[in-house]
């Protein structure tokens, strides 16, 4: 049995297998054919943070695979009143077939997985957002990008950045990361990415200069400056991130056909201007839709693996 806690636990081959399954299931859906690969299965979805995309995509995805999903907000279950993660895991995993968790520390997710009888999927932690990156890569492929593309991430060194580092270092593409001083990615992530990059040939560049990072990039991406749980730092971050807004002028430094990806929700005129965001709305909302398709691929892969 495998869990989906971080992309660092998967080989390139496995990542691409999940993407392939997702593409096939997506094509079937678009052709009006059913894909009941998880018939009668249940997915428990534990949320300790808010969500629009993750909740809707997992819930609908599970339904389309012939199963059902249970939305479990930590406000409503005993976890929110102090029942330990390991007990929650031992109870819920005896009743459902798979679990998705959105929480704060990666260690809480790992603790759940350690005590779970069924596969556990990371629906976002402070450290990683791997299902989002799978959707981002599927979208890149659909729009004609891939391993040869150069990706520039401009913004906070956060869960999205770490996940980009894992994807790039596993698949072997070039990633340039520009963060303001003091908002760099975690040191351990740099070491992990270095290790994987040695094998894949990925090039990962770290800088505090967004202009250097974006030059000739094929894909430009960013994320909010203050993530969930950092709301009290918003004002300070707005000051510290001066010069990091992706505007038309900055975007013009990227390659001619460059596109912007954004995991959403976006803070318009903070990390990206309204103008640049709307010009890329096509790919960005395709990226959001791909959460549905790619997570079906991940769940089917995890289910096949345990059989
Ligand atoms: N991108 C993403 O995970 O969105 P939600 O927070 O709405 O789930
Ligand atoms: N970095 C953001 C991503 C939201 C999908 C957060 O953690 O809030």
mmCIF file of C-alpha atoms and ligand atoms in Angstrom:
data_model
loop_
_atom_site.group_PDB
_atom_site.id
_atom_site.type_symbol
_atom_site.label_atom_id
_atom_site.label_comp_id
_atom_site.label_asym_id
_atom_site.label_seq_id
_atom_site.Cartn_x
_atom_site.Cartn_y
_atom_site.Cartn_z
ATOM 1 C CA UNK A 1 0.000 0.000 0.000
ATOM 2 C CA UNK A 2 1.244 3.494 -0.846
ATOM 3 C CA UNK A 3 0.318 6.948 0.462
ATOM 4 C CA UNK A 4 0.435 10.170 -1.561
ATOM 5 C CA UNK A 5 2.062 12.532 0.936
ATOM 6 C CA UNK A 6 4.712 14.247 -1.204
ATOM 7 C CA UNK A 7 6.041 13.909 -4.748
ATOM 8 C CA UNK A 8 9.413 13.089 -3.257
ATOM 9 C CA UNK A 9 8.094 9.574 -2.522
ATOM 10 C CA UNK A 10 7.463 8.803 -6.215
ATOM 11 C CA UNK A 11 9.623 8.020 -9.222
ATOM 12 C CA UNK A 12 9.270 9.874 -12.486
ATOM 13 C CA UNK A 13 7.717 6.749 -13.985
ATOM 14 C CA UNK A 14 5.076 6.573 -11.248
ATOM 15 C CA UNK A 15 4.220 10.278 -11.533
ATOM 16 C CA UNK A 16 3.750 9.933 -15.294
ATOM 17 C CA UNK A 17 1.665 6.767 -14.843
ATOM 18 C CA UNK A 18 -0.793 8.669 -12.638
ATOM 19 C CA UNK A 19 -0.956 11.497 -15.179
ATOM 20 C CA UNK A 20 -1.631 8.973 -17.955
ATOM 21 C CA UNK A 21 -4.465 7.326 -16.023
ATOM 22 C CA UNK A 22 -5.896 10.793 -15.363
ATOM 23 C CA UNK A 23 -5.773 11.705 -19.065
ATOM 24 C CA UNK A 24 -7.489 8.472 -20.048
ATOM 25 C CA UNK A 25 -10.249 8.919 -17.477
ATOM 26 C CA UNK A 26 -10.655 12.548 -18.545
ATOM 27 C CA UNK A 27 -11.095 11.502 -22.173
ATOM 28 C CA UNK A 28 -13.689 8.913 -21.167
ATOM 29 C CA UNK A 29 -15.618 11.522 -19.182
ATOM 30 C CA UNK A 30 -15.549 13.972 -22.100
ATOM 31 C CA UNK A 31 -16.800 11.170 -24.375
ATOM 32 C CA UNK A 32 -19.691 10.519 -21.987
ATOM 33 C CA UNK A 33 -18.451 7.111 -20.850
ATOM 34 C CA UNK A 34 -18.474 5.944 -17.227
ATOM 35 C CA UNK A 35 -15.317 4.912 -15.354
ATOM 36 C CA UNK A 36 -16.490 3.193 -12.157
ATOM 37 C CA UNK A 37 -12.980 2.134 -11.082
ATOM 38 C CA UNK A 38 -13.706 2.819 -7.385
ATOM 39 C CA UNK A 39 -17.229 1.402 -7.292
ATOM 40 C CA UNK A 40 -18.729 1.395 -3.802
ATOM 41 C CA UNK A 41 -15.572 2.838 -2.249
ATOM 42 C CA UNK A 42 -15.595 5.719 0.241
ATOM 43 C CA UNK A 43 -13.122 8.564 0.558
ATOM 44 C CA UNK A 44 -12.887 10.375 3.900
ATOM 45 C CA UNK A 45 -11.880 14.034 3.432
ATOM 46 C CA UNK A 46 -10.565 15.751 6.559
ATOM 47 C CA UNK A 47 -10.238 19.521 6.319
ATOM 48 C CA UNK A 48 -8.469 21.611 8.959
ATOM 49 C CA UNK A 49 -8.249 24.550 6.519
ATOM 50 C CA UNK A 50 -10.720 26.071 4.024
ATOM 51 C CA UNK A 51 -11.067 24.841 0.457
ATOM 52 C CA UNK A 52 -13.112 25.268 -2.689
ATOM 53 C CA UNK A 53 -11.246 23.320 -5.398
ATOM 54 C CA UNK A 54 -9.903 20.463 -3.286
ATOM 55 C CA UNK A 55 -13.241 19.697 -1.711
ATOM 56 C CA UNK A 56 -15.319 19.891 -4.889
ATOM 57 C CA UNK A 57 -12.806 18.024 -7.059
ATOM 58 C CA UNK A 58 -12.299 15.106 -4.672
ATOM 59 C CA UNK A 59 -16.014 14.840 -3.904
ATOM 60 C CA UNK A 60 -17.141 14.936 -7.528
ATOM 61 C CA UNK A 61 -14.172 12.819 -8.640
ATOM 62 C CA UNK A 62 -15.053 10.069 -6.207
ATOM 63 C CA UNK A 63 -18.692 10.158 -7.321
ATOM 64 C CA UNK A 64 -17.653 9.880 -10.980
ATOM 65 C CA UNK A 65 -15.490 6.860 -10.113
ATOM 66 C CA UNK A 66 -18.532 5.109 -8.671
ATOM 67 C CA UNK A 67 -17.794 5.831 -5.023
ATOM 68 C CA UNK A 68 -18.678 8.493 -2.487
ATOM 69 C CA UNK A 69 -16.835 11.077 -0.421
ATOM 70 C CA UNK A 70 -17.418 12.262 3.137
ATOM 71 C CA UNK A 71 -16.633 15.886 3.965
ATOM 72 C CA UNK A 72 -15.218 15.968 7.492
ATOM 73 C CA UNK A 73 -14.462 19.476 8.712
ATOM 74 C CA UNK A 74 -12.248 19.438 11.787
ATOM 75 C CA UNK A 75 -14.733 21.870 13.351
ATOM 76 C CA UNK A 76 -17.359 19.153 13.291
ATOM 77 C CA UNK A 77 -15.411 16.020 14.174
ATOM 78 C CA UNK A 78 -13.750 15.157 17.497
ATOM 79 C CA UNK A 79 -10.310 15.929 16.006
ATOM 80 C CA UNK A 80 -11.160 19.621 16.431
ATOM 81 C CA UNK A 81 -11.874 18.987 20.117
ATOM 82 C CA UNK A 82 -8.545 17.330 20.732
ATOM 83 C CA UNK A 83 -8.998 13.673 19.755
ATOM 84 C CA UNK A 84 -5.490 12.648 18.642
ATOM 85 C CA UNK A 85 -4.636 12.217 14.955
ATOM 86 C CA UNK A 86 -3.527 8.632 15.569
ATOM 87 C CA UNK A 87 -6.898 7.703 17.066
ATOM 88 C CA UNK A 88 -8.785 9.511 14.302
ATOM 89 C CA UNK A 89 -6.702 7.548 11.778
ATOM 90 C CA UNK A 90 -7.350 4.200 13.453
ATOM 91 C CA UNK A 91 -11.104 4.837 13.530
ATOM 92 C CA UNK A 92 -11.733 6.380 10.118
ATOM 93 C CA UNK A 93 -9.412 4.067 8.187
ATOM 94 C CA UNK A 94 -11.385 1.040 9.410
ATOM 95 C CA UNK A 95 -14.494 2.415 7.725
ATOM 96 C CA UNK A 96 -13.379 4.097 4.502
ATOM 97 C CA UNK A 97 -11.188 2.971 1.586
ATOM 98 C CA UNK A 98 -9.034 6.075 1.217
ATOM 99 C CA UNK A 99 -8.449 9.311 3.113
ATOM 100 C CA UNK A 100 -7.547 12.834 1.994
ATOM 101 C CA UNK A 101 -6.298 15.338 4.551
ATOM 102 C CA UNK A 102 -5.720 19.087 4.425
ATOM 103 C CA UNK A 103 -3.874 20.195 7.525
ATOM 104 C CA UNK A 104 -1.032 22.344 8.879
ATOM 105 C CA UNK A 105 2.149 20.420 9.727
ATOM 106 C CA UNK A 106 3.325 17.704 7.352
ATOM 107 C CA UNK A 107 4.108 15.656 10.479
ATOM 108 C CA UNK A 108 0.383 15.507 11.352
ATOM 109 C CA UNK A 109 -0.365 14.053 7.931
ATOM 110 C CA UNK A 110 2.497 11.582 8.331
ATOM 111 C CA UNK A 111 1.208 10.566 11.734
ATOM 112 C CA UNK A 112 -2.220 9.883 10.284
ATOM 113 C CA UNK A 113 -0.661 7.820 7.486
ATOM 114 C CA UNK A 114 1.411 5.830 9.959
ATOM 115 C CA UNK A 115 -1.725 4.676 11.774
ATOM 116 C CA UNK A 116 -3.980 4.350 8.706
ATOM 117 C CA UNK A 117 -5.033 1.034 7.197
ATOM 118 C CA UNK A 118 -5.824 2.733 3.874
ATOM 119 C CA UNK A 119 -3.960 5.067 1.473
ATOM 120 C CA UNK A 120 -3.737 8.701 2.605
ATOM 121 C CA UNK A 121 -3.554 11.647 0.190
ATOM 122 C CA UNK A 122 -2.088 15.065 0.991
ATOM 123 C CA UNK A 123 -4.722 17.692 0.180
ATOM 124 C CA UNK A 124 -2.286 20.480 1.224
ATOM 125 C CA UNK A 125 -0.053 21.013 4.225
ATOM 126 C CA UNK A 126 2.199 23.912 5.227
ATOM 127 C CA UNK A 127 5.025 22.119 3.381
ATOM 128 C CA UNK A 128 3.478 20.678 0.207
ATOM 129 C CA UNK A 129 0.532 20.718 -2.175
ATOM 130 C CA UNK A 130 1.362 17.724 -4.389
ATOM 131 C CA UNK A 131 -2.071 17.118 -5.943
ATOM 132 C CA UNK A 132 -2.013 20.696 -7.231
ATOM 133 C CA UNK A 133 1.334 20.122 -8.931
ATOM 134 C CA UNK A 134 0.019 17.001 -10.629
ATOM 135 C CA UNK A 135 -2.829 19.119 -12.050
ATOM 136 C CA UNK A 136 -0.327 21.801 -13.062
ATOM 137 C CA UNK A 137 1.793 19.303 -14.960
ATOM 138 C CA UNK A 138 -1.206 17.732 -16.712
ATOM 139 C CA UNK A 139 -2.193 21.260 -17.767
ATOM 140 C CA UNK A 140 1.310 22.007 -18.997
ATOM 141 C CA UNK A 141 1.220 18.880 -21.173
ATOM 142 C CA UNK A 142 -2.212 19.742 -22.554
ATOM 143 C CA UNK A 143 -1.026 23.229 -23.527
ATOM 144 C CA UNK A 144 2.092 21.979 -25.291
ATOM 145 C CA UNK A 145 4.618 22.401 -22.475
ATOM 146 C CA UNK A 146 6.680 19.640 -20.862
ATOM 147 C CA UNK A 147 10.087 18.511 -19.695
ATOM 148 C CA UNK A 148 11.886 20.921 -21.992
ATOM 149 C CA UNK A 149 10.004 23.930 -20.634
ATOM 150 C CA UNK A 150 11.615 26.424 -18.285
ATOM 151 C CA UNK A 151 9.424 27.321 -15.324
ATOM 152 C CA UNK A 152 9.764 30.486 -13.220
ATOM 153 C CA UNK A 153 8.145 30.695 -9.795
ATOM 154 C CA UNK A 154 7.941 34.267 -8.468
ATOM 155 C CA UNK A 155 6.829 34.783 -4.863
ATOM 156 C CA UNK A 156 6.748 33.234 -1.420
ATOM 157 C CA UNK A 157 8.845 30.150 -0.658
ATOM 158 C CA UNK A 158 5.886 28.045 0.456
ATOM 159 C CA UNK A 159 4.056 24.738 -0.021
ATOM 160 C CA UNK A 160 3.564 25.446 -3.740
ATOM 161 C CA UNK A 161 7.236 26.312 -4.237
ATOM 162 C CA UNK A 162 8.381 23.166 -2.436
ATOM 163 C CA UNK A 163 6.051 21.077 -4.579
ATOM 164 C CA UNK A 164 7.362 22.690 -7.774
ATOM 165 C CA UNK A 165 10.880 21.796 -6.586
ATOM 166 C CA UNK A 166 9.899 18.160 -6.110
ATOM 167 C CA UNK A 167 8.159 17.957 -9.497
ATOM 168 C CA UNK A 168 11.029 19.629 -11.372
ATOM 169 C CA UNK A 169 13.709 17.581 -9.650
ATOM 170 C CA UNK A 170 11.865 14.312 -10.267
ATOM 171 C CA UNK A 171 10.902 15.004 -13.889
ATOM 172 C CA UNK A 172 14.086 16.853 -14.832
ATOM 173 C CA UNK A 173 12.994 20.297 -16.015
ATOM 174 C CA UNK A 174 14.446 23.739 -15.320
ATOM 175 C CA UNK A 175 12.915 25.690 -12.439
ATOM 176 C CA UNK A 176 13.935 29.192 -11.389
ATOM 177 C CA UNK A 177 12.658 30.357 -8.021
ATOM 178 C CA UNK A 178 12.640 34.039 -7.058
ATOM 179 C CA UNK A 179 11.619 34.842 -3.497
ATOM 180 C CA UNK A 180 12.103 38.058 -1.511
ATOM 181 C CA UNK A 181 14.908 37.997 1.050
ATOM 182 C CA UNK A 182 13.729 36.209 4.177
ATOM 183 C CA UNK A 183 11.051 34.221 2.308
ATOM 184 C CA UNK A 184 13.286 31.574 0.772
ATOM 185 C CA UNK A 185 12.324 27.908 0.570
ATOM 186 C CA UNK A 186 13.221 25.478 3.376
ATOM 187 C CA UNK A 187 16.819 24.266 3.418
ATOM 188 C CA UNK A 188 15.794 20.602 3.660
ATOM 189 C CA UNK A 189 13.777 20.965 0.442
ATOM 190 C CA UNK A 190 16.845 22.347 -1.344
ATOM 191 C CA UNK A 191 18.850 19.311 -0.242
ATOM 192 C CA UNK A 192 16.125 16.868 -1.292
ATOM 193 C CA UNK A 193 15.682 18.564 -4.672
ATOM 194 C CA UNK A 194 19.461 18.537 -5.218
ATOM 195 C CA UNK A 195 19.541 14.806 -4.604
ATOM 196 C CA UNK A 196 16.729 14.057 -7.089
ATOM 197 C CA UNK A 197 18.083 16.544 -9.645
ATOM 198 C CA UNK A 198 21.354 14.626 -9.781
ATOM 199 C CA UNK A 199 19.453 11.673 -11.173
ATOM 200 C CA UNK A 200 17.001 13.519 -13.435
ATOM 201 C CA UNK A 201 19.285 16.275 -14.705
ATOM 202 C CA UNK A 202 16.945 19.014 -13.456
ATOM 203 C CA UNK A 203 18.320 22.521 -13.047
ATOM 204 C CA UNK A 204 16.958 24.459 -10.094
ATOM 205 C CA UNK A 205 18.044 28.051 -9.611
ATOM 206 C CA UNK A 206 17.366 30.163 -6.509
ATOM 207 C CA UNK A 207 17.452 33.965 -6.576
ATOM 208 C CA UNK A 208 15.975 37.082 -4.968
ATOM 209 C CA UNK A 209 15.632 38.748 -8.378
ATOM 210 C CA UNK A 210 12.284 38.090 -10.115
ATOM 211 C CA UNK A 211 13.565 39.583 -13.395
ATOM 212 C CA UNK A 212 16.461 37.153 -13.555
ATOM 213 C CA UNK A 213 14.126 34.222 -12.843
ATOM 214 C CA UNK A 214 11.474 35.103 -15.410
ATOM 215 C CA UNK A 215 13.828 35.795 -18.335
ATOM 216 C CA UNK A 216 12.876 33.545 -21.281
ATOM 217 C CA UNK A 217 10.698 31.328 -19.062
ATOM 218 C CA UNK A 218 7.983 29.291 -20.804
ATOM 219 C CA UNK A 219 5.759 28.937 -17.764
ATOM 220 C CA UNK A 220 5.490 31.625 -15.107
ATOM 221 C CA UNK A 221 3.805 30.785 -11.836
ATOM 222 C CA UNK A 222 3.141 32.326 -8.470
ATOM 223 C CA UNK A 223 0.994 32.005 -5.362
ATOM 224 C CA UNK A 224 -0.463 34.217 -2.649
ATOM 225 C CA UNK A 225 2.003 36.105 -0.467
ATOM 226 C CA UNK A 226 0.332 35.006 2.784
ATOM 227 C CA UNK A 227 -0.868 31.409 2.875
ATOM 228 C CA UNK A 228 -3.597 29.950 5.057
ATOM 229 C CA UNK A 229 -2.467 30.328 8.654
ATOM 230 C CA UNK A 230 -0.329 33.421 7.876
ATOM 231 C CA UNK A 231 -3.171 35.932 7.698
ATOM 232 C CA UNK A 232 -1.708 38.098 10.505
ATOM 233 C CA UNK A 233 1.471 38.631 8.424
ATOM 234 C CA UNK A 234 -0.427 39.983 5.400
ATOM 235 C CA UNK A 235 0.445 43.677 5.911
ATOM 236 C CA UNK A 236 4.128 43.019 6.589
ATOM 237 C CA UNK A 237 4.345 40.698 3.594
ATOM 238 C CA UNK A 238 2.797 43.307 1.291
ATOM 239 C CA UNK A 239 5.784 45.542 2.163
ATOM 240 C CA UNK A 240 8.389 42.791 1.916
ATOM 241 C CA UNK A 241 7.093 41.562 -1.459
ATOM 242 C CA UNK A 242 7.368 44.973 -3.170
ATOM 243 C CA UNK A 243 8.652 44.430 -6.716
ATOM 244 C CA UNK A 244 7.340 40.847 -6.867
ATOM 245 C CA UNK A 245 4.001 41.580 -8.557
ATOM 246 C CA UNK A 246 3.899 39.922 -11.978
ATOM 247 C CA UNK A 247 2.760 42.728 -14.259
ATOM 248 C CA UNK A 248 2.788 43.135 -18.012
ATOM 249 C CA UNK A 249 6.302 44.538 -17.991
ATOM 250 C CA UNK A 250 7.683 41.608 -16.017
ATOM 251 C CA UNK A 251 5.700 39.085 -18.063
ATOM 252 C CA UNK A 252 7.185 40.547 -21.255
ATOM 253 C CA UNK A 253 10.616 39.332 -20.114
ATOM 254 C CA UNK A 254 9.394 35.730 -20.340
ATOM 255 C CA UNK A 255 9.392 33.871 -23.661
ATOM 256 C CA UNK A 256 6.988 35.085 -26.342
ATOM 257 C CA UNK A 257 4.377 32.361 -25.830
ATOM 258 C CA UNK A 258 4.772 32.139 -22.067
ATOM 259 C CA UNK A 259 1.731 31.316 -19.949
ATOM 260 C CA UNK A 260 0.919 31.976 -16.327
ATOM 261 C CA UNK A 261 -0.242 29.210 -13.982
ATOM 262 C CA UNK A 262 -1.870 29.902 -10.615
ATOM 263 C CA UNK A 263 -3.210 27.321 -8.159
ATOM 264 C CA UNK A 264 -5.923 29.771 -6.993
ATOM 265 C CA UNK A 265 -7.375 31.480 -5.111
ATOM 266 C CA UNK A 266 -5.590 34.555 -6.544
ATOM 267 C CA UNK A 267 -5.063 37.896 -4.817
ATOM 268 C CA UNK A 268 -5.405 40.252 -7.757
ATOM 269 C CA UNK A 269 -2.855 43.052 -7.935
ATOM 270 C CA UNK A 270 -0.707 41.445 -5.237
ATOM 271 C CA UNK A 271 1.212 38.493 -6.718
ATOM 272 C CA UNK A 272 -0.142 39.201 -10.223
ATOM 273 C CA UNK A 273 -1.978 42.093 -11.831
ATOM 274 C CA UNK A 274 -5.601 41.736 -12.860
ATOM 275 C CA UNK A 275 -4.503 42.260 -16.477
ATOM 276 C CA UNK A 276 -1.919 39.444 -16.586
ATOM 277 C CA UNK A 277 -4.229 37.129 -14.654
ATOM 278 C CA UNK A 278 -7.195 37.648 -16.995
ATOM 279 C CA UNK A 279 -5.005 37.275 -20.091
ATOM 280 C CA UNK A 280 -4.153 33.787 -18.825
ATOM 281 C CA UNK A 281 -7.616 32.862 -17.546
ATOM 282 C CA UNK A 282 -7.963 30.090 -20.148
ATOM 283 C CA UNK A 283 -5.051 28.031 -18.898
ATOM 284 C CA UNK A 284 -5.578 28.926 -15.234
ATOM 285 C CA UNK A 285 -9.167 27.656 -15.146
ATOM 286 C CA UNK A 286 -8.193 24.580 -17.182
ATOM 287 C CA UNK A 287 -5.604 24.025 -14.445
ATOM 288 C CA UNK A 288 -8.346 24.288 -11.794
ATOM 289 C CA UNK A 289 -10.524 21.786 -13.694
ATOM 290 C CA UNK A 290 -7.600 19.406 -13.962
ATOM 291 C CA UNK A 291 -7.642 19.003 -10.197
ATOM 292 C CA UNK A 292 -10.732 16.846 -10.745
ATOM 293 C CA UNK A 293 -9.160 14.690 -13.453
ATOM 294 C CA UNK A 294 -5.693 14.289 -11.976
ATOM 295 C CA UNK A 295 -6.912 13.303 -8.525
ATOM 296 C CA UNK A 296 -9.061 10.585 -10.099
ATOM 297 C CA UNK A 297 -5.839 9.314 -11.698
ATOM 298 C CA UNK A 298 -4.025 9.404 -8.353
ATOM 299 C CA UNK A 299 -6.828 7.579 -6.505
ATOM 300 C CA UNK A 300 -7.126 4.889 -9.173
ATOM 301 C CA UNK A 301 -3.330 4.427 -9.163
ATOM 302 C CA UNK A 302 -3.271 4.068 -5.347
ATOM 303 C CA UNK A 303 -6.146 1.603 -5.498
ATOM 304 C CA UNK A 304 -4.474 -0.514 -8.205
ATOM 305 C CA UNK A 305 -1.221 -0.489 -6.274
ATOM 306 C CA UNK A 306 -2.726 -2.107 -3.187
ATOM 307 C CA UNK A 307 -4.413 -4.876 -5.189
HETATM 308 N N1 LIG B 1 -5.783 25.382 -5.173
HETATM 309 C C1 LIG B 1 -6.463 24.866 -4.137
HETATM 310 O O1 LIG B 1 -6.055 23.910 -3.490
HETATM 311 O O2 LIG B 1 -7.648 25.487 -3.889
HETATM 312 P P1 LIG B 1 -8.595 25.290 -2.621
HETATM 313 O O3 LIG B 1 -7.884 25.910 -1.440
HETATM 314 O O4 LIG B 1 -9.858 26.048 -2.980
HETATM 315 O O5 LIG B 1 -8.846 23.849 -2.398
HETATM 316 N N1 LIG B 2 -0.017 28.585 -0.488
HETATM 317 C C1 LIG B 2 -1.453 28.590 -0.436
HETATM 318 C C2 LIG B 2 -2.022 27.644 -1.432
HETATM 319 C C3 LIG B 2 -3.530 27.592 -1.476
HETATM 320 C C4 LIG B 2 -4.081 26.591 -2.430
HETATM 321 C C5 LIG B 2 -1.892 28.238 0.977
HETATM 322 O O1 LIG B 2 -1.311 27.337 1.571
HETATM 323 O O2 LIG B 2 -2.798 28.895 1.482
#
